[in-house]
Coordinates of C-alpha atoms and ligand atoms in Angstrom, one line a residue:
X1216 CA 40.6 18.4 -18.5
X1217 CA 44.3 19.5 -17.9
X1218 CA 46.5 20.7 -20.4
X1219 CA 48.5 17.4 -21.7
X1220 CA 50.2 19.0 -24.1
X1221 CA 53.7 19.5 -22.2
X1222 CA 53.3 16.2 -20.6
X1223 CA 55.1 12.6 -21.2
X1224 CA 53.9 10.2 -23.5
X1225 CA 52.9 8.1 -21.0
X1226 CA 51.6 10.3 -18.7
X1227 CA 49.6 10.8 -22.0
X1228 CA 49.0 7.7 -22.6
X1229 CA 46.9 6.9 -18.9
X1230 CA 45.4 10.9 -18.6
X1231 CA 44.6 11.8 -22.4
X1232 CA 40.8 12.2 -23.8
X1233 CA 39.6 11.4 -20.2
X1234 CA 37.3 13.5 -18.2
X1235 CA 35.8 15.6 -20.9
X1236 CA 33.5 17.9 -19.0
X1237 CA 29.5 16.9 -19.8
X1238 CA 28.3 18.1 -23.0
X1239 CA 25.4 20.5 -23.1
X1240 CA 23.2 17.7 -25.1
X1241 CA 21.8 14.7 -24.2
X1242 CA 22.1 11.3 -25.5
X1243 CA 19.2 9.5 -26.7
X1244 CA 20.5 6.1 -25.5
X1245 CA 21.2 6.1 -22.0
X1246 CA 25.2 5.6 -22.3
X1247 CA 27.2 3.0 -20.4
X1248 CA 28.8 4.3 -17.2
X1249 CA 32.3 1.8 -16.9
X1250 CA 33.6 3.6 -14.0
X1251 CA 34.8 2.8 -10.7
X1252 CA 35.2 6.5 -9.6
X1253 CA 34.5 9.8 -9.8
X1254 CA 35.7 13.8 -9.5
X1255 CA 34.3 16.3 -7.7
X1256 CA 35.8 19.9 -8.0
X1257 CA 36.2 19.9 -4.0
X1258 CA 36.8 16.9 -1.3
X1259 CA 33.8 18.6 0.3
X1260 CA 31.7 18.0 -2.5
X1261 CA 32.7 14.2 -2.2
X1262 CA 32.3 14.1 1.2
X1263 CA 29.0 15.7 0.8
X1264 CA 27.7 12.8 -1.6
X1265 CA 28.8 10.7 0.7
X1266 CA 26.5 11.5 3.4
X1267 CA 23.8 11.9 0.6
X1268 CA 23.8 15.9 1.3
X1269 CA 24.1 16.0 -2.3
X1270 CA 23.3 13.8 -5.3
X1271 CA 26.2 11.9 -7.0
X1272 CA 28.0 8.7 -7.2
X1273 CA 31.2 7.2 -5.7
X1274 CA 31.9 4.0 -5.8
X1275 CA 30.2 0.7 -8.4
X1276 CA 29.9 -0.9 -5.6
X1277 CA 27.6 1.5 -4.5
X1278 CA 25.5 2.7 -7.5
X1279 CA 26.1 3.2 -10.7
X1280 CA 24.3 5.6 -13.7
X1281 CA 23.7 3.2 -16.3
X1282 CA 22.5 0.6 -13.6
X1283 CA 20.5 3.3 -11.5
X1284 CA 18.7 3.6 -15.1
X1285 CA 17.9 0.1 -15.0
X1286 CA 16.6 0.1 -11.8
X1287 CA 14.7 3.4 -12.5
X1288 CA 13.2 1.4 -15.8
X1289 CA 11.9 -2.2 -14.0
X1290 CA 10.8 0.3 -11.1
X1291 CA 8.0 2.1 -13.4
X1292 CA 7.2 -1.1 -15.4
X1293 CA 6.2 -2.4 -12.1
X1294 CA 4.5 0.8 -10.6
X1295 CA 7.1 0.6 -8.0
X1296 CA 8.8 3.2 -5.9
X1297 CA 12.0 1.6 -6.5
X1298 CA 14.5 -1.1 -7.5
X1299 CA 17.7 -2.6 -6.6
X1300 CA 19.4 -5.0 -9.1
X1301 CA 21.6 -7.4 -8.7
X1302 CA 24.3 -9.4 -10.4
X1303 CA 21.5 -12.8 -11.0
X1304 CA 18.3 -13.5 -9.8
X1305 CA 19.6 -15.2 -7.0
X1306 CA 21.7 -12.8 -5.6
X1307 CA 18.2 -11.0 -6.0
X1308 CA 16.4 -13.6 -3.8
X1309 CA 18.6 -14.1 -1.5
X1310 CA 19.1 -9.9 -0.5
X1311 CA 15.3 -10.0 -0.8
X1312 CA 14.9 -12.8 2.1
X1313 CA 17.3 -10.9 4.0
X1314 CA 15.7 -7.6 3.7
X1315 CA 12.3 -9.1 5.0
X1316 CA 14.2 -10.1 8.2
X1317 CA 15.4 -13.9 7.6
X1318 CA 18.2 -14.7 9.9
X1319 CA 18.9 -17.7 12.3
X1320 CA 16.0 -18.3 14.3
X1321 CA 13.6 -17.0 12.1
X1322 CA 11.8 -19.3 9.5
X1323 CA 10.0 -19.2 6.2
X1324 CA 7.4 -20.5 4.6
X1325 CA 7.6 -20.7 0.9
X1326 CA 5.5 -22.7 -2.3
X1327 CA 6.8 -26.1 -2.9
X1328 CA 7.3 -25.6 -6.6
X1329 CA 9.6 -22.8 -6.9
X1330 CA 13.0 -23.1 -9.1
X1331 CA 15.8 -25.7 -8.1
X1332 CA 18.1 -23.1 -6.8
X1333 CA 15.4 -21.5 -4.8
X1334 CA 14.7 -24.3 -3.3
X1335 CA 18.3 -25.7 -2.5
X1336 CA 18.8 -22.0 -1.4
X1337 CA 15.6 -22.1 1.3
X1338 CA 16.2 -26.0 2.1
X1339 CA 20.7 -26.3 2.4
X1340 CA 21.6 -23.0 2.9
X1341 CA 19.2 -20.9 4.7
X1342 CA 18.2 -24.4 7.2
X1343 CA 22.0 -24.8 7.2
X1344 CA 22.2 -21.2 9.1
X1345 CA 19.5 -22.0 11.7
X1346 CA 16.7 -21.0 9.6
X1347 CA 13.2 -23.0 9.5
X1348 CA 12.1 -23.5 6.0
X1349 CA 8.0 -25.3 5.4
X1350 CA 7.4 -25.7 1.6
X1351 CA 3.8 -25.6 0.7
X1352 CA 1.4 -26.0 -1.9
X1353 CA 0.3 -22.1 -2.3
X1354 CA -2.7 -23.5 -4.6
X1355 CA -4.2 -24.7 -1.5
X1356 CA -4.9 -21.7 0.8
X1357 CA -6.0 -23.3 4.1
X1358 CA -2.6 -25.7 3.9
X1359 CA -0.5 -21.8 3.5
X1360 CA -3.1 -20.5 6.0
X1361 CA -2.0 -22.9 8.3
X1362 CA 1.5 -23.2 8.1
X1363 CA 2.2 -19.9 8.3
X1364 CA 0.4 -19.6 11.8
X1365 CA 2.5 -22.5 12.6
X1366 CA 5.6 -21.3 11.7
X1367 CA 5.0 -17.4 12.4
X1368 CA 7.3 -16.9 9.0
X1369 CA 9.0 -13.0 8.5
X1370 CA 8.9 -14.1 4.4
X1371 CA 6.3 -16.1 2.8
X1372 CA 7.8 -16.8 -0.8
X1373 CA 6.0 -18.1 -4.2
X1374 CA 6.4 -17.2 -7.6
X1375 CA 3.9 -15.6 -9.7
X1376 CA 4.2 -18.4 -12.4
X1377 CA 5.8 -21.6 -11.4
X1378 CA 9.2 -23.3 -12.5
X1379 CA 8.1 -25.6 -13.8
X1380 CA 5.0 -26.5 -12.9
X1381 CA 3.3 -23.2 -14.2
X1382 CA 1.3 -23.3 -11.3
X1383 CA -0.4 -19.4 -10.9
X1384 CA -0.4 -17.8 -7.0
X1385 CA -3.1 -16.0 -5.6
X1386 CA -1.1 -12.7 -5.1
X1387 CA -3.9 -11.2 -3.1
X1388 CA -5.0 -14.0 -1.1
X1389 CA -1.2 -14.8 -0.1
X1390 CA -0.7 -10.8 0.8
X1391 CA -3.7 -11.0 2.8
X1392 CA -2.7 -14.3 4.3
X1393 CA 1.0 -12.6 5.2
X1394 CA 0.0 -9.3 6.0
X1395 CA -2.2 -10.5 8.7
X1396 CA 0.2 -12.9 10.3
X1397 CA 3.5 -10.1 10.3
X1398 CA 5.0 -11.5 7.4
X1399 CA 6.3 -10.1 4.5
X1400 CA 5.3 -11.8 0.8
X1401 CA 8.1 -12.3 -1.6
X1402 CA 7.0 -13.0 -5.5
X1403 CA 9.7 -13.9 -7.4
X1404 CA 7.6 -13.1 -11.1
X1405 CA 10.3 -13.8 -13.5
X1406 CA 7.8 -15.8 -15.5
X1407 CA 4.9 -13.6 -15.7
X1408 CA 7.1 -10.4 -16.6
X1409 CA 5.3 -6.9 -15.6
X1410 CA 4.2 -7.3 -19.1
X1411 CA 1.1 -9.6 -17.3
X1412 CA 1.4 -8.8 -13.5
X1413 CA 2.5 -5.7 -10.8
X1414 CA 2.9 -8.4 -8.0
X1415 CA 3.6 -5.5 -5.8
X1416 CA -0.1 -3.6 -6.2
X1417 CA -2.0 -6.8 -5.3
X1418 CA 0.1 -6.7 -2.4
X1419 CA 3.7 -8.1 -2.7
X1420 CA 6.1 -6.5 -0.8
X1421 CA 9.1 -7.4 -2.1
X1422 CA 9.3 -8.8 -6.3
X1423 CA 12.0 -10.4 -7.8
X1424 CA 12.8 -10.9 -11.4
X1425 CA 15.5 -12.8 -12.8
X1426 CA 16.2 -10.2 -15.4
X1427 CA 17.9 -13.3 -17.2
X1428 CA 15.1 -14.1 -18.6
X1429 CA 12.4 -11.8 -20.2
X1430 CA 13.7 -8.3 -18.9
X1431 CA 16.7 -8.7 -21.0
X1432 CA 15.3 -10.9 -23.3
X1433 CA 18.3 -12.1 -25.6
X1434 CA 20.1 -14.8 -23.8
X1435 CA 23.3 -12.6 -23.1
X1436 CA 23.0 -11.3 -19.8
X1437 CA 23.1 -12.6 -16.0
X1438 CA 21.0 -10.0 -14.1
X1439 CA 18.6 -9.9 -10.9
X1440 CA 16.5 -7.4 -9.6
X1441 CA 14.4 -6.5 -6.5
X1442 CA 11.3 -4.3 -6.8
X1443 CA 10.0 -2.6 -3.6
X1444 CA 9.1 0.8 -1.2
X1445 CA 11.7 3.0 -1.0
X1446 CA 12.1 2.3 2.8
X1447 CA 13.2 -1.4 1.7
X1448 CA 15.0 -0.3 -1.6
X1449 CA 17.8 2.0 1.2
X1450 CA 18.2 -1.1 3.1
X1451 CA 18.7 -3.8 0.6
X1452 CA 21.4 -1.0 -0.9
X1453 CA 22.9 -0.3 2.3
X1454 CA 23.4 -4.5 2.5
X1455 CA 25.0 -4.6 -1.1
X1456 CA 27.1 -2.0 -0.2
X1457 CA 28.6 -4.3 2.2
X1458 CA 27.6 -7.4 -0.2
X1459 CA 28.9 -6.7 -3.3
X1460 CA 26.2 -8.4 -5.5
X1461 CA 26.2 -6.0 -8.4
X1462 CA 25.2 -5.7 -11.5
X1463 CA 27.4 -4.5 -13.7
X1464 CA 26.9 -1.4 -16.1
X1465 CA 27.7 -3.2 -19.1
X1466 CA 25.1 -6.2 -18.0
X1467 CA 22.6 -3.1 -17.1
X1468 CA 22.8 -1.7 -20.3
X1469 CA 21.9 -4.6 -22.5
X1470 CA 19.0 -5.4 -19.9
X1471 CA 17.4 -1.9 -20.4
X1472 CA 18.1 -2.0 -23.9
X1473 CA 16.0 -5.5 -23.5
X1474 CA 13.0 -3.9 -21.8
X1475 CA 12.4 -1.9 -24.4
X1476 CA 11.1 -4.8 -26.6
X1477 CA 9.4 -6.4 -23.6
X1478 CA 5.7 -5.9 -24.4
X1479 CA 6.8 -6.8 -28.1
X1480 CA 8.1 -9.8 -27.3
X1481 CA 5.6 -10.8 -24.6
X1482 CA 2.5 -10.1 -26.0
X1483 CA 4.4 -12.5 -29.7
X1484 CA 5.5 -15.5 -27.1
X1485 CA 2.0 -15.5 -25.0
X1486 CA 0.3 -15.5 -28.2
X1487 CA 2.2 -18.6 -29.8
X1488 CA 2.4 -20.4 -26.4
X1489 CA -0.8 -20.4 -26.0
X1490 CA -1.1 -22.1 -29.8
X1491 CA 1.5 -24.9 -28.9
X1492 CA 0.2 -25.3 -25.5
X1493 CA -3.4 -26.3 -27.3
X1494 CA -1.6 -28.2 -30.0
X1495 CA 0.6 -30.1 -27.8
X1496 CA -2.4 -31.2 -25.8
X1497 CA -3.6 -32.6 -29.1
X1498 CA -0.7 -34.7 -29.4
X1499 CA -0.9 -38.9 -29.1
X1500 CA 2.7 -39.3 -27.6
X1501 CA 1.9 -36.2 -25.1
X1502 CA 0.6 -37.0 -21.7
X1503 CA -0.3 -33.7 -20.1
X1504 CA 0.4 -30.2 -20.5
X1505 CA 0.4 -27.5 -17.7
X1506 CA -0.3 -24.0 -18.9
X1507 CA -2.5 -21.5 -17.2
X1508 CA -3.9 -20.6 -20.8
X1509 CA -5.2 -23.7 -21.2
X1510 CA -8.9 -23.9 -20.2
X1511 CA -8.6 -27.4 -18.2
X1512 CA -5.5 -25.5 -15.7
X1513 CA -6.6 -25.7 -12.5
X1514 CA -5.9 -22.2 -12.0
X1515 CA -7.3 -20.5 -15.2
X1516 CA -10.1 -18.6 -14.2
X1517 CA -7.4 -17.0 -11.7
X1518 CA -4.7 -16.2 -14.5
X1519 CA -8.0 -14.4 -16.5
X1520 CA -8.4 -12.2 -13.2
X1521 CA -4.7 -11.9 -12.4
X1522 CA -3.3 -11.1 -16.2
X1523 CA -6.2 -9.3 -17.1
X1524 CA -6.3 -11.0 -20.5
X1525 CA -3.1 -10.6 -21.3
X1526 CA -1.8 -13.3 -22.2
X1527 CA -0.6 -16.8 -19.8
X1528 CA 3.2 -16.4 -20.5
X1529 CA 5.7 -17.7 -22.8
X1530 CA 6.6 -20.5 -20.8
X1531 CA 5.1 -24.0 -20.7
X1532 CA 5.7 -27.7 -19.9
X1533 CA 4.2 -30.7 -20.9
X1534 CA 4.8 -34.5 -20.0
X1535 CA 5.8 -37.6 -22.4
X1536 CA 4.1 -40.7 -22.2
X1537 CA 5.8 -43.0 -20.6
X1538 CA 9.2 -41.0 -21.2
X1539 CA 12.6 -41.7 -19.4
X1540 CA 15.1 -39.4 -19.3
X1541 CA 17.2 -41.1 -22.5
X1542 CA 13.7 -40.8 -24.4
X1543 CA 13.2 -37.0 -23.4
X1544 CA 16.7 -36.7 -24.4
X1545 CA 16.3 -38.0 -27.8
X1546 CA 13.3 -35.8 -28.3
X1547 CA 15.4 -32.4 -27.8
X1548 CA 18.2 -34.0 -29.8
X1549 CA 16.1 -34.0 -32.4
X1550 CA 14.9 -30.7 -32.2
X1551 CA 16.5 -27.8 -34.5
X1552 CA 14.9 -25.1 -33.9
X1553 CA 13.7 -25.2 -30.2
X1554 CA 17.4 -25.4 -28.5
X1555 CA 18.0 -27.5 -25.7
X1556 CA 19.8 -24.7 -23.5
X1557 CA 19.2 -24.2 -19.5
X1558 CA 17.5 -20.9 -19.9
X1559 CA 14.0 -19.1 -20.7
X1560 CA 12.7 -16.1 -21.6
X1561 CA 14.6 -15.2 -24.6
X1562 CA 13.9 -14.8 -28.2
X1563 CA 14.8 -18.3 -28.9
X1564 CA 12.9 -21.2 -28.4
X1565 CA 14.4 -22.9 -25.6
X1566 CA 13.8 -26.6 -24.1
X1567 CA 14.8 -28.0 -21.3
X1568 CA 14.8 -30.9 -18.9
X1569 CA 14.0 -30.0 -15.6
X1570 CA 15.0 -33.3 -13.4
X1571 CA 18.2 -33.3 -14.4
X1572 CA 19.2 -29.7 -15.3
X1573 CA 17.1 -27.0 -13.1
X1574 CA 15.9 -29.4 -10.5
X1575 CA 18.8 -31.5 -10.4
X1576 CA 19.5 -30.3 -6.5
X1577 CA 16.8 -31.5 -5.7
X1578 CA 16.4 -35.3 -4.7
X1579 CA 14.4 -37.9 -6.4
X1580 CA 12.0 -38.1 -3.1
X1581 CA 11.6 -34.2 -3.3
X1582 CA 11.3 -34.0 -7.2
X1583 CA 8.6 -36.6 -6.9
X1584 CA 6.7 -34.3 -4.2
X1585 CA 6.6 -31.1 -6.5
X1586 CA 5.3 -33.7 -9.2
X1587 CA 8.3 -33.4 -12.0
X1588 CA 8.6 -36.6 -13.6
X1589 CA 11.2 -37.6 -15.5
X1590 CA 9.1 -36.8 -18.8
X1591 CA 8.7 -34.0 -18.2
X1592 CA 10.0 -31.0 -20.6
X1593 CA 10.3 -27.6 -20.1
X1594 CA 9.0 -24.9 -23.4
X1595 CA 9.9 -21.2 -23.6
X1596 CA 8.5 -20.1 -26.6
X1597 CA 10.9 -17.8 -28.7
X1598 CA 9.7 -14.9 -31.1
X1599 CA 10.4 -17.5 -34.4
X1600 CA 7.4 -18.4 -36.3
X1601 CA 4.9 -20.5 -34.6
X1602 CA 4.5 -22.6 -37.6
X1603 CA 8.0 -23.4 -37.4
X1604 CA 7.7 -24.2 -34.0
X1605 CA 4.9 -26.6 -34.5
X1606 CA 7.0 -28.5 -36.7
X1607 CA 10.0 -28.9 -35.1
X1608 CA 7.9 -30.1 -32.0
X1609 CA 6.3 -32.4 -34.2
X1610 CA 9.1 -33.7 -36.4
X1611 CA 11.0 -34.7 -32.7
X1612 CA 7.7 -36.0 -30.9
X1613 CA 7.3 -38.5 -34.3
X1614 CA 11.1 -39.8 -33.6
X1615 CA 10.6 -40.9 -30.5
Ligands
LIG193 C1 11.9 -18.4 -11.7 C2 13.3 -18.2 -11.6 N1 13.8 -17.4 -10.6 C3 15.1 -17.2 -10.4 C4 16.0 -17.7 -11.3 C5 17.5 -17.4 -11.0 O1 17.9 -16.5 -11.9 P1 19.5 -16.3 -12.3 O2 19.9 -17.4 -13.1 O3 19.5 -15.0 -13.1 O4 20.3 -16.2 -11.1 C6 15.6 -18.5 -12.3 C7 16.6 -19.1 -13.2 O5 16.3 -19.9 -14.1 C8 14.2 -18.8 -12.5 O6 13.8 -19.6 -13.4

């Protein structure tokens, strides 16, 4: 740092306590990087990170510490090569479909029940540029089998866990099914977490997390992230160079601070989901409830084999009988420790109505296709007590 001493007071003011030279110790908490630039003792030097001669940083647009420590984090909890994040998951998805080669005249074949924005995303935006989008059911191999020789897809696209069906995929069957028709398979496993599944080792070549959700953990932070080789990982941050859809070092702090209570959290919220999953089905006023835990999912033996025995998630939804929406309405009015808030994945237990809040887009012809009714109600466990849980569930259920 210059000598300031002989300087004005506001020349003092902008230049003072700035660019202290690193310290010879190292902090245990990775630190957050706010910067927009950096010095280099020579232009040369610069000019040499520029052409990635030599390691550095230059612009957030580009890359930043704090965030390359995120992506350095999600990478080795996926036993990944590498990671690019992203300002939300969708800015996530979307980069991902690009990187596997979707552009006009190209087309895609992805699971019908995916999350409303996905789906908006795939069926207004993408079709809207010239793009050919078939929505399957990815529980039914020969109907993906045959689509995707129909539609010679460069993505096929399903998510580990559904939203908000909780429908598991058959990572290797769909890899195998991809790999051998050119395409690339997308697994968007927000859901599922690494904590239960390395989409990318059964075969996945590009996985997406919204690290929204469980990465971070504590309802506080938009984040995305895409997990992949490294030969992907250049190009998708070559394209956000040009893009711009970063994350931001104070956002990728708080998320690797929230990975480091992942498997805490996950292994708490699997365990008492899988208690109000089997207590819900109990229930007189309850008509069904989808959870892969549950022994009577159609995909449970796969979840066993998938998760390892794991755990099934945090997440779950179940149907009311005969419930409208002003009926499912009252029910999470009258709840007081399960919030009604349009998120999941965090340390608070969190309802919400899928028709008209994550699948709103969506139109009643297509919501009734994915099979979400209009009773039906969307559970992310929190880390609270399960008793607790229980009995706010059943306090509401008993008013309506
Ligand atoms: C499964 C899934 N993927 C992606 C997203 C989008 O993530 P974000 O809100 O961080 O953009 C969500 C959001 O709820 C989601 O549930």
């Amino acid at each position: 740092m210059n000598d300031l001493s002989q300087k004005s007071f506001q020349t003092r003011a902008v230049h003072a306590g700035e660019r202290v030279p690193p310290a010879d110790y190292t902090p245990v908490a990775s630190p957050i990087w706010p910067t927009v630039g950096y010095l280099y003792e020579s232009m040369d030097d610069l000019d040499a990170v520029f052409a990635h001669t030599r390691p550095g940083q230059v612009y957030l647009r580009y890359s930043n510490p704090t965030v390359e420590a995120f992506e350095a984090a999600v990478a080795s909890l996926e036993g990944a090569q590498a990671a690019q994040a992203y300002g939300s998951g969708m800015a996530a998805i979307h980069a991902a479909f690009l990187a596997a080669g979707v552009k006009a005249g190209t087309s895609v074949v992805a699971a019908l029940d995916v999350y409303g924005a996905t789906y908006t995303l795939l069926n207004s935006l993408f079709t809207g540029m010239g793009v050919q989008v078939r929505m399957v059911d990815v529980s039914n191999q020969a109907e993906v089998e045959s689509a995707v020789k129909e539609m010679n897809p460069c993505a096929l696209f399903a998510e580990s866990i559904s939203n908000p069906l909780l429908k598991v995929a058959d990572i290797p069957a769909l890899a195998e099914i991809a790999h051998r028709h050119g395409a690339s398979l997308l697994v968007d496993s927000t859901f599922a977490s690494p904590y239960l599944i390395n989409p990318g080792a059964l075969g996945a070549d590009f996985v997406i997390h919204s690290a929204t959700k469980y990465l971070s953990g504590h309802g506080d932070v938009l984040a995305g992230v895409v997990v992949t080789s490294q030969e992907n990982k250049n190009r998708l941050f070559e394209t956000n160079k040009l893009v711009g859809a970063v994350l931001g070092p104070f956002e990728a702090w708080l998320a690797l601070r929230g990975l480091k209570t992942l498997p805490l959290r996950m292994k708490q919220q699997c365990q008492s989901a899988l208690q109000v999953a089997g207590w819900l089905q109990t229930r007189p006023g309850v008509k069904k409830v989808n959870y892969p835990g549950l022994p009577d999912h159609p995909q449970h033996a796969l979840a066993d084999r998938l998760f390892e025995n794991k755990g099934y998630g945090g997440v779950l939804s179940f149907e009311i009988d005969g419930a409208d929406k002003s009926k499912v309405y009252r029910f999470m009015e009258s709840l007081t420790i399960c919030l009604p808030a349009t998120t999941l994945g965090d340390i608070y237990s969190l309802v919400l109505h899928p028709a008209t809040s994550s699948h709103r887009s969506l139109t009643d012809e297509e919501r009734a296709r994915v099979g979400i009714s209009d009773g039906l109600v969307r559970l992310s466990v929190g880390i609270e007590s399960v008793d607790d849980i229980l009995a706010d569930l059943g306090s509401a259920l008993a008013k309506i």
